Coordinates of C-alpha atoms in Angstrom, one line a residue:
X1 CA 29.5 -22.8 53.6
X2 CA 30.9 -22.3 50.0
X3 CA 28.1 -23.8 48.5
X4 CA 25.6 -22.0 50.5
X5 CA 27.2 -18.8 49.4
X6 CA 26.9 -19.3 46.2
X7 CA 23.4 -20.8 45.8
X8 CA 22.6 -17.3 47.3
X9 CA 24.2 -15.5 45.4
X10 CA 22.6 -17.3 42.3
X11 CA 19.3 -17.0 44.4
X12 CA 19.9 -12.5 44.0
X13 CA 21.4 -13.3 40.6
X14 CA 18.0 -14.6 39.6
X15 CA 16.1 -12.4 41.7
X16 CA 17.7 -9.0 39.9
X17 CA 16.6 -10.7 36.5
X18 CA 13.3 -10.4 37.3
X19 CA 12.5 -6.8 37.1
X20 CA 9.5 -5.2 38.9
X21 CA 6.1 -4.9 37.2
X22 CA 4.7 -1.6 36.9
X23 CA 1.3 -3.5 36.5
X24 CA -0.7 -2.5 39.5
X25 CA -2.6 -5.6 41.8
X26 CA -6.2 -4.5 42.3
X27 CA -8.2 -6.3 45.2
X28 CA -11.6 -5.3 47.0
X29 CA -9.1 -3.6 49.6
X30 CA -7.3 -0.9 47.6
X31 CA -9.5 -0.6 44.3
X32 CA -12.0 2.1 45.4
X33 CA -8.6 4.2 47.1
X34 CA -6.1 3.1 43.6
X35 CA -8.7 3.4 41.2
X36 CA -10.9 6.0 42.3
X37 CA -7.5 8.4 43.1
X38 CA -5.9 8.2 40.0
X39 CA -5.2 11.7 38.4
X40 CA -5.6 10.7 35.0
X41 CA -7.4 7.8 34.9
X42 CA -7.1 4.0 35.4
X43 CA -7.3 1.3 32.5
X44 CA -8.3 -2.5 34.5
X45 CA -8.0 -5.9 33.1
X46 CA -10.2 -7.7 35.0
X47 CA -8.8 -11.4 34.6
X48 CA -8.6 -14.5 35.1
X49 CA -5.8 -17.8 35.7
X50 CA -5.6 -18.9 32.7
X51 CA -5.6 -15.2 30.8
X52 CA -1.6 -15.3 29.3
X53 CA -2.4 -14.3 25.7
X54 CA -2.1 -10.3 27.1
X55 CA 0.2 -10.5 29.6
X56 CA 3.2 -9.2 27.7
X57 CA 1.0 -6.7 26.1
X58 CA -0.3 -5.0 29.3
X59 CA 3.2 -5.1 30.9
X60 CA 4.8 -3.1 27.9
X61 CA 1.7 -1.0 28.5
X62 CA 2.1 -0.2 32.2
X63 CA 5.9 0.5 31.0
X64 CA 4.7 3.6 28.3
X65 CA 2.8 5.4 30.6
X66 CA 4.5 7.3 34.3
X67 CA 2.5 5.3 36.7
X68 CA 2.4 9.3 39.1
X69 CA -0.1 10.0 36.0
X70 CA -1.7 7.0 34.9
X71 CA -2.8 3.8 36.4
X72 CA -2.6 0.7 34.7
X73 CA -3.8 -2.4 36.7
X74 CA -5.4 -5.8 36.9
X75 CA -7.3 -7.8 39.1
X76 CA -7.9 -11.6 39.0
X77 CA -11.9 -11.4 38.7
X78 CA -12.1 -15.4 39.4
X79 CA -10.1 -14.9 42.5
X80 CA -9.2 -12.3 45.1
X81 CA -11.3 -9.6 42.7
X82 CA -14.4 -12.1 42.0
X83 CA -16.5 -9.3 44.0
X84 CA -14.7 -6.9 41.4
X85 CA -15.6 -8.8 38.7
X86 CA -19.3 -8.8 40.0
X87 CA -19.8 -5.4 40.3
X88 CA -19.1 -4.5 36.9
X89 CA -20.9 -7.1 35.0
X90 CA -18.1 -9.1 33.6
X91 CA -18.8 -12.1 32.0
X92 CA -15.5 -13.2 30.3
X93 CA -12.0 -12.7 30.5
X94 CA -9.8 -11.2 30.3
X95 CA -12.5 -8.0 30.6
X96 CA -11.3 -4.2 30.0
X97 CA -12.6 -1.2 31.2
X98 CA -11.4 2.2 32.0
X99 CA -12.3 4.5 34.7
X100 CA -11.9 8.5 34.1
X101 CA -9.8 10.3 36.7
X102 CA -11.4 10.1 40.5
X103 CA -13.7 7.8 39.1
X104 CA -15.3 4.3 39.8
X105 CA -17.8 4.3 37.4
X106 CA -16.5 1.8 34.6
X107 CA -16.3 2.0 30.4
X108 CA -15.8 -0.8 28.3
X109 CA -12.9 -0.9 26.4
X110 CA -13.8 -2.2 22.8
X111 CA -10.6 -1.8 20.4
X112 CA -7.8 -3.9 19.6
X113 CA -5.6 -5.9 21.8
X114 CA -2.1 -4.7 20.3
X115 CA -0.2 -2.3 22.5
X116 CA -0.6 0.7 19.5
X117 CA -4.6 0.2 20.1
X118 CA -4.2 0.1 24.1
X119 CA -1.9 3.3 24.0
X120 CA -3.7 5.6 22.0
X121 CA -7.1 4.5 24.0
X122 CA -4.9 5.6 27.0
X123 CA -3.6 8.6 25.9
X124 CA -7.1 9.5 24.3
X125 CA -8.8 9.4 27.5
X126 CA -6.1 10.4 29.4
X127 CA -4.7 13.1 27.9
X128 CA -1.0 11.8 29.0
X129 CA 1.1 11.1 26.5
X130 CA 2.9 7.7 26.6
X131 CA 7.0 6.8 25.8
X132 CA 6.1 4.4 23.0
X133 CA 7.7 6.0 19.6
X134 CA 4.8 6.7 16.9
X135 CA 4.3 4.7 14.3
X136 CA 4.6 6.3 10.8
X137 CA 2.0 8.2 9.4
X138 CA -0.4 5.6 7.1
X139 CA 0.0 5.7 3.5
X140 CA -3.9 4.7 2.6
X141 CA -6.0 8.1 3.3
X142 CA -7.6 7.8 6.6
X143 CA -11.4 7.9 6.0
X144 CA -14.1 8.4 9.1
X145 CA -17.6 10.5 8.9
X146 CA -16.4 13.8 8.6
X147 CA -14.3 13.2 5.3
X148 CA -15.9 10.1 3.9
X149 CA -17.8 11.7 1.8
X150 CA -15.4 14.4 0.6
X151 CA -13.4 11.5 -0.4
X152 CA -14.9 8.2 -1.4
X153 CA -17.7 10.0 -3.1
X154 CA -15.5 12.6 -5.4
X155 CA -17.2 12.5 -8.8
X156 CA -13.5 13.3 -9.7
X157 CA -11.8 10.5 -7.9
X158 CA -11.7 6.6 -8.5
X159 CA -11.5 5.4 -4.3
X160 CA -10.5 1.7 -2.8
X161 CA -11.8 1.9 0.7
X162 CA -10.8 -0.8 3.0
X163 CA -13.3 -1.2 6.1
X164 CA -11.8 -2.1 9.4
X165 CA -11.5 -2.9 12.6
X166 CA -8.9 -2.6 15.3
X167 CA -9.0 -6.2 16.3
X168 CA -9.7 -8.0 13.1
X169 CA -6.8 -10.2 13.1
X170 CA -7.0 -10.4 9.4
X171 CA -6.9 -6.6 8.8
X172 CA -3.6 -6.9 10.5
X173 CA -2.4 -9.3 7.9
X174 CA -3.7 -7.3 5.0
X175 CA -2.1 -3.7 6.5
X176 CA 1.4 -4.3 5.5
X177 CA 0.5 -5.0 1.6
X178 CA -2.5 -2.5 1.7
X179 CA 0.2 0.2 2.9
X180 CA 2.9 -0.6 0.3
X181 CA 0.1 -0.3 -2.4
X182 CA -0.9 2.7 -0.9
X183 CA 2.5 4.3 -1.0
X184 CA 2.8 3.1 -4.7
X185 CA -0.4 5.3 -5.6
X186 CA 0.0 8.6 -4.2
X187 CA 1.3 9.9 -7.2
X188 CA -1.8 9.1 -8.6
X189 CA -4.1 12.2 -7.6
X190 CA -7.1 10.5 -9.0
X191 CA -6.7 7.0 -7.9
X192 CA -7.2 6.9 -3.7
X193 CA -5.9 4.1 -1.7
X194 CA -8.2 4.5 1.8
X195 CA -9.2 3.3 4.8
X196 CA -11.7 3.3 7.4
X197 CA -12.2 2.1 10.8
X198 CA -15.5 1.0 10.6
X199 CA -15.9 -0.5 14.3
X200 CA -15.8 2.8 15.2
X201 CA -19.1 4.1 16.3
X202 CA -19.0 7.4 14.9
X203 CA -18.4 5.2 11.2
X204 CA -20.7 2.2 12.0
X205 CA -23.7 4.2 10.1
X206 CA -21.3 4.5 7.3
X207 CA -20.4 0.9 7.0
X208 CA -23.7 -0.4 7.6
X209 CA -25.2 2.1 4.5
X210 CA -22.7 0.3 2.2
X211 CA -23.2 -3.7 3.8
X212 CA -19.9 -3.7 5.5
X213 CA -21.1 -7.1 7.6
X214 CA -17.3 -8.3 8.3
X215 CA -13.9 -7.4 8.4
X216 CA -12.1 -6.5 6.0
X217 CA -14.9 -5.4 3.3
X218 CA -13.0 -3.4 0.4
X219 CA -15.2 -1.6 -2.3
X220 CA -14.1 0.3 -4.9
X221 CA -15.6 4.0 -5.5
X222 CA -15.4 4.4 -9.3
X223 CA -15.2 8.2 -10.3
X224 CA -17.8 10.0 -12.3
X225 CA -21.6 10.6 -11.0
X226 CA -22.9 7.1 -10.5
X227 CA -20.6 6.2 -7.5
X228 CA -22.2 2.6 -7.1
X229 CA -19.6 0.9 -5.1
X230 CA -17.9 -2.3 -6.6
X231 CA -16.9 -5.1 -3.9
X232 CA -13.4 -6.4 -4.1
X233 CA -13.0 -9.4 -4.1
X234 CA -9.7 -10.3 -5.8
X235 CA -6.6 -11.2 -3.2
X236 CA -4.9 -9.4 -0.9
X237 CA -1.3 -9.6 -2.1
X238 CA 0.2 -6.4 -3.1
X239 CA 0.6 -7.6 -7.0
X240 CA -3.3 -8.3 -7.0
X241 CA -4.3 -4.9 -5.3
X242 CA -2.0 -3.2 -7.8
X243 CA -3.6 -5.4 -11.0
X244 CA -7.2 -4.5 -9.6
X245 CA -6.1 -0.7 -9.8
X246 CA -4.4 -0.2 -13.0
X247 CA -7.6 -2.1 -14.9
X248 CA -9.8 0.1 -12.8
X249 CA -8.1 2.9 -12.6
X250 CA -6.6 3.1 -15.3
X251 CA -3.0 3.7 -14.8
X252 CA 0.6 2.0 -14.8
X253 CA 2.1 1.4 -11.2
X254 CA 4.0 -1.1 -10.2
X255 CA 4.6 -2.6 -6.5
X256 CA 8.0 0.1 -6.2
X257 CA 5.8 3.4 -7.2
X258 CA 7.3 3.4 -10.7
X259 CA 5.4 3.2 -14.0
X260 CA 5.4 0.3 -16.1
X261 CA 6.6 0.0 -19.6
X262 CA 3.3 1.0 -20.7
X263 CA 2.9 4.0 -18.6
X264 CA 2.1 7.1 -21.7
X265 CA 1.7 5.1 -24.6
X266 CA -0.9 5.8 -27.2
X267 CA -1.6 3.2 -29.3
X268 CA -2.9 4.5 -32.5
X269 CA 0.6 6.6 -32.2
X270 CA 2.7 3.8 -31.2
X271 CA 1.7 2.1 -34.7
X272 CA 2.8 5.6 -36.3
X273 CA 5.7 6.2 -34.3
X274 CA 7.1 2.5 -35.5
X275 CA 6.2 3.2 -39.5
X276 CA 7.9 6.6 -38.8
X277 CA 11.0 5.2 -37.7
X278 CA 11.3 2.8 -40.5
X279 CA 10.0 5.1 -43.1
X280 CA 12.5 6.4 -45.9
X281 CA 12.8 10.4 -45.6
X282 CA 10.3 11.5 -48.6
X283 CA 8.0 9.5 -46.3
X284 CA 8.3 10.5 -43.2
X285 CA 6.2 14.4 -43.6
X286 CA 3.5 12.6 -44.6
X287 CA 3.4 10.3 -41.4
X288 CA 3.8 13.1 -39.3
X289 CA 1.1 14.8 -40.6
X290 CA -1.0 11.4 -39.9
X291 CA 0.1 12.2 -36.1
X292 CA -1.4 15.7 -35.9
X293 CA -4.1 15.2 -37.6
X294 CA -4.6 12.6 -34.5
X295 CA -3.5 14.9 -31.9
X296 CA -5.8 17.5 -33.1
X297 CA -8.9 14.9 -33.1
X298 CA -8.3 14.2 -29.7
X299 CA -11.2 15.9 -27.4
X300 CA -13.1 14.9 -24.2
X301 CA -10.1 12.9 -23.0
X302 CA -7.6 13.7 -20.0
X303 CA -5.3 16.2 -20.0
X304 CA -2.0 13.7 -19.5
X305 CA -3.4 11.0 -22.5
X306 CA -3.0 14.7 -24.6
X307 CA 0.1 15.3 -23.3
X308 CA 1.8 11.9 -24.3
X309 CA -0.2 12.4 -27.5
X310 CA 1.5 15.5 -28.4
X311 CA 4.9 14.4 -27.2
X312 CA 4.8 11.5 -30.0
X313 CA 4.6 14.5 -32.2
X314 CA 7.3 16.6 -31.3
X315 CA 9.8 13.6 -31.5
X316 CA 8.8 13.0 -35.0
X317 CA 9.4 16.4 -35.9
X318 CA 13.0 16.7 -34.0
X319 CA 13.7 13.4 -35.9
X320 CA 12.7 15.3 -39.3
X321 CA 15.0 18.2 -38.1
X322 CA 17.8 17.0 -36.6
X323 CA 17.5 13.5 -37.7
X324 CA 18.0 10.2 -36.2
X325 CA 20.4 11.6 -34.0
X326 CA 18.4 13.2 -31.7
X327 CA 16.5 10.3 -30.8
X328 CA 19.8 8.0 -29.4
X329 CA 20.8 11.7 -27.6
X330 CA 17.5 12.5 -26.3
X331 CA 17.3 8.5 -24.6
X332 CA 20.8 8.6 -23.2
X333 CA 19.8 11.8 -21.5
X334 CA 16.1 10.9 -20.1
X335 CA 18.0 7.6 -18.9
X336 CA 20.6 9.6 -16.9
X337 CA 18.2 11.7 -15.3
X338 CA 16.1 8.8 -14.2
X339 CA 19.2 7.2 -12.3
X340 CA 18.8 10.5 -10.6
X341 CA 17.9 9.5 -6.6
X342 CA 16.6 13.5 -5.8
X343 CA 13.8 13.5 -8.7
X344 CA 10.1 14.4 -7.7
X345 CA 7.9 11.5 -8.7
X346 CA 5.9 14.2 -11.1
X347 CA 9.2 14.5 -12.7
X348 CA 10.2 10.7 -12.6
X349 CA 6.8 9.9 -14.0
X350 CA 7.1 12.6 -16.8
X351 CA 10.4 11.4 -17.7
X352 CA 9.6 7.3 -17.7
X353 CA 6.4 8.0 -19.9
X354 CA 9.1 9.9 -22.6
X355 CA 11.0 7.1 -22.5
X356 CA 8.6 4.9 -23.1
X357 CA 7.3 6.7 -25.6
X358 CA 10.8 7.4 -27.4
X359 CA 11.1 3.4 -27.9
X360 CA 8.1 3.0 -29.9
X361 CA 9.9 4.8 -32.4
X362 CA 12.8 2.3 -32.5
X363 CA 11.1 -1.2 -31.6
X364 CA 10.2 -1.9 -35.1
X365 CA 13.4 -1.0 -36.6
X366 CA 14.9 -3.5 -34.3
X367 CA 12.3 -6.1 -35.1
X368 CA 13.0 -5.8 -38.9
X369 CA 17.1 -6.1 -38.1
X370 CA 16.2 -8.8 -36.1
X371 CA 14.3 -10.4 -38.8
X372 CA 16.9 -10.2 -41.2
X373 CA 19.4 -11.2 -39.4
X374 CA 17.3 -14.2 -38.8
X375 CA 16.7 -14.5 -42.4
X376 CA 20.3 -14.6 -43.0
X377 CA 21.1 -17.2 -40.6
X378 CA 18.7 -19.6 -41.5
X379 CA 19.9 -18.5 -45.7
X380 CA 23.5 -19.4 -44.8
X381 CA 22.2 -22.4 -42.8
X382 CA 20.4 -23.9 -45.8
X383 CA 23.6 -22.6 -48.1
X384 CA 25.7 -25.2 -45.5
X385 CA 23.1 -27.9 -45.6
X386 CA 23.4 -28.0 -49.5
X387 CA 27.0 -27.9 -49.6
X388 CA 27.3 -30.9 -46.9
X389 CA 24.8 -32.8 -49.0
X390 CA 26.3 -32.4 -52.1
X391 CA 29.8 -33.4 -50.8
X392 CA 27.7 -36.5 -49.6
X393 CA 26.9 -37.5 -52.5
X394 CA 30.5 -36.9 -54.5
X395 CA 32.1 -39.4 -52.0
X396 CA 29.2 -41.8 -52.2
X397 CA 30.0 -41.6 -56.1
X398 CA 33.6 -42.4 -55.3
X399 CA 33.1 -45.1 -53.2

């Protein structure tokens, strides 16, 4: 009796484990009266036995949506809804369509198999908004056929466009990389990170102007008036995206959103700004001079390679003022302010390319210490290697 108790009560254990679906069975019987009553719509999975790959999916789906509202359901089209399944054409499995509200007559459901893709088809056709939480908003700019031209085709802009497609499995691999790189560039008003669904069929036309034959194509949209796309065709890490960019682009990010060591630096200056540093003081006017007449030679260029320009300028004449000083005060304070966590990144970029900047001036006075400190070490080695030898030879002389 004991042992019959509790193999029940094991029996309702189990039993209360296995939670009801909210997945609704579709049969010849109740489809037309299910499907055809549904308020806001009805997505089917016409299936089959061995169809498992979605099962999880479509339960988690049925789950996001109130079932007064929306109907999710399935029938098993090689089974009890084989007349189902003949009726609207389906020829492999598992098939989805959806079925506008008080409807029978059938749409094919074409996008990705990821509950994201399922929900937002839902919701789109539906109207009814489902429990899942949003995902946050993409980094890349979203590009389809109302803006794609706006965007990817600004004379002004240099534009990556990665073309889509809901279900291409390796799209999905690419996004998380793709997005990182795109949040690393949006400081970088000139230098787009995008994206396009291009299985969509408003975009199609788009993608099949510029070849787009599989998934993912990424082109690159240089700026200026010939906007001959370049095909991509490096790797899709984030370091490789990020190389591609800063060669084409021409800029400094790295994978975190910060600029490199190189970010601001003018070369021409950076020889100056090292023979400036190392200069005696008669010398130094006469290199500064050097540096405006550079400044002032600089046209047809953009406004931010001017900017770093003229910033080599004005530390070499607080230098002449206030002396070397200035320069060991002035990089103590930029580095504070950049351990800052609450600065803008226009005034974290401003304030890395100043500081990059600010250590051309010191790099080759450090090389030349380094140099002769060298110099010495190697003199006092040699000083050490005659004394031993000459000791040597008093005690061979001895001997």
């Amino acid at each position: 009796m004991r042992l019959s108790l509790s193999l029940s009560a094991a029996v309702l254990g189990l039993a209360s484990l296995v939670r009801a679906s909210n997945v609704i069975d579709l049969d010849t019987k109740n489809f037309d009266k299910i499907v055809g009553g549904s308020k806001g719509g009805s997505l089917v999975e016409l299936w089959c036995g061995h169809c498992k790959n979605l099962a999880p999916t479509y339960e988690q789906l049925a789950d996001a949506f109130p079932s007064d509202k929306v109907v999710i359901a399935k029938t098993d089209a090689d089974g009890v809804g084989r007349e189902l399944g003949s009726r609207y054409g389906v020829t492999g499995f598992p098939t989805l369509k959806w079925f506008p509200a008080g409807s029978t007559e059938a749409v094919d459901y074409t996008g990705g198999r990821d509950l994201d893709s399922l929900a937002a088809f839902v919701t789109e056709k539906s109207g009814v908004k489902s429990k899942i939480k949003p995902p946050p908003p993409p980094a890349a700019v979203q590009l389809d056929s109302s803006n794609f031209a706006d965007i990817a085709l600004d004379e002004s802009k240099n534009v990556l466009v990665a073309f889509t497609a809901p279900w291409c499995g390796h799209c999905k691999n690419m996004k998380p990389a793709y997005e990182n790189v795109a949040r690393a560039f949006l400081p970088e008003t000139d230098c787009v990170v995008a994206q396009m669904n291009a299985d969509d069929e408003e975009n199609k036309p788009i993608a099949s102007e510029y070849g787009v034959r599989s998934f993912p194509t990424i082109k690159f949209f240089p700026k200026g008036a010939d906007k001959e796309p370049v095909v991509y065709s490096s790797g899709r890490s984030e370091e490789q995206f990020i190389e591609f960019l800063n060669e084409h682009c021409g800029t400094h990010r790295s994978a975190s959103g910060l600029l490199t060591e190189t970010a601001g630096k003018v070369l021409p200056l950076d020889k100056l700004a090292s023979n400036f540093f190392t200069a005696s003081l008669p010398e130094r006017p006469a290199i500064l001079d050097e540096a405006k007449k550079y400044l002032a030679s600089l046209s047809g260029v953009e406004k931010k390679v001017k900017d770093s320009a003229a910033y080599y300028v004005r530390a070499m004449e607080r230098i002449v003022e206030k002396g070397e000083a200035w320069l060991t005060k002035e990089q103590a304070r930029i580095a504070g302010l950049l351990a800052s966590p609450s600065l803008a990144p226009t005034k974290l970029d401003e304030l890395k390319i100043k500081a990059n900047i600010l250590s051309s001036f010191a790099v080759q006075k450090i090389t030349d210490l380094y140099e002769a400190a060298e110099e010495a070490v190697e003199g006092a080695g040699q000083v050490v290697y005659e004394a031993a030898q000459d000791a040597g030879h008093k005690i061979k002389a001895e001997l």
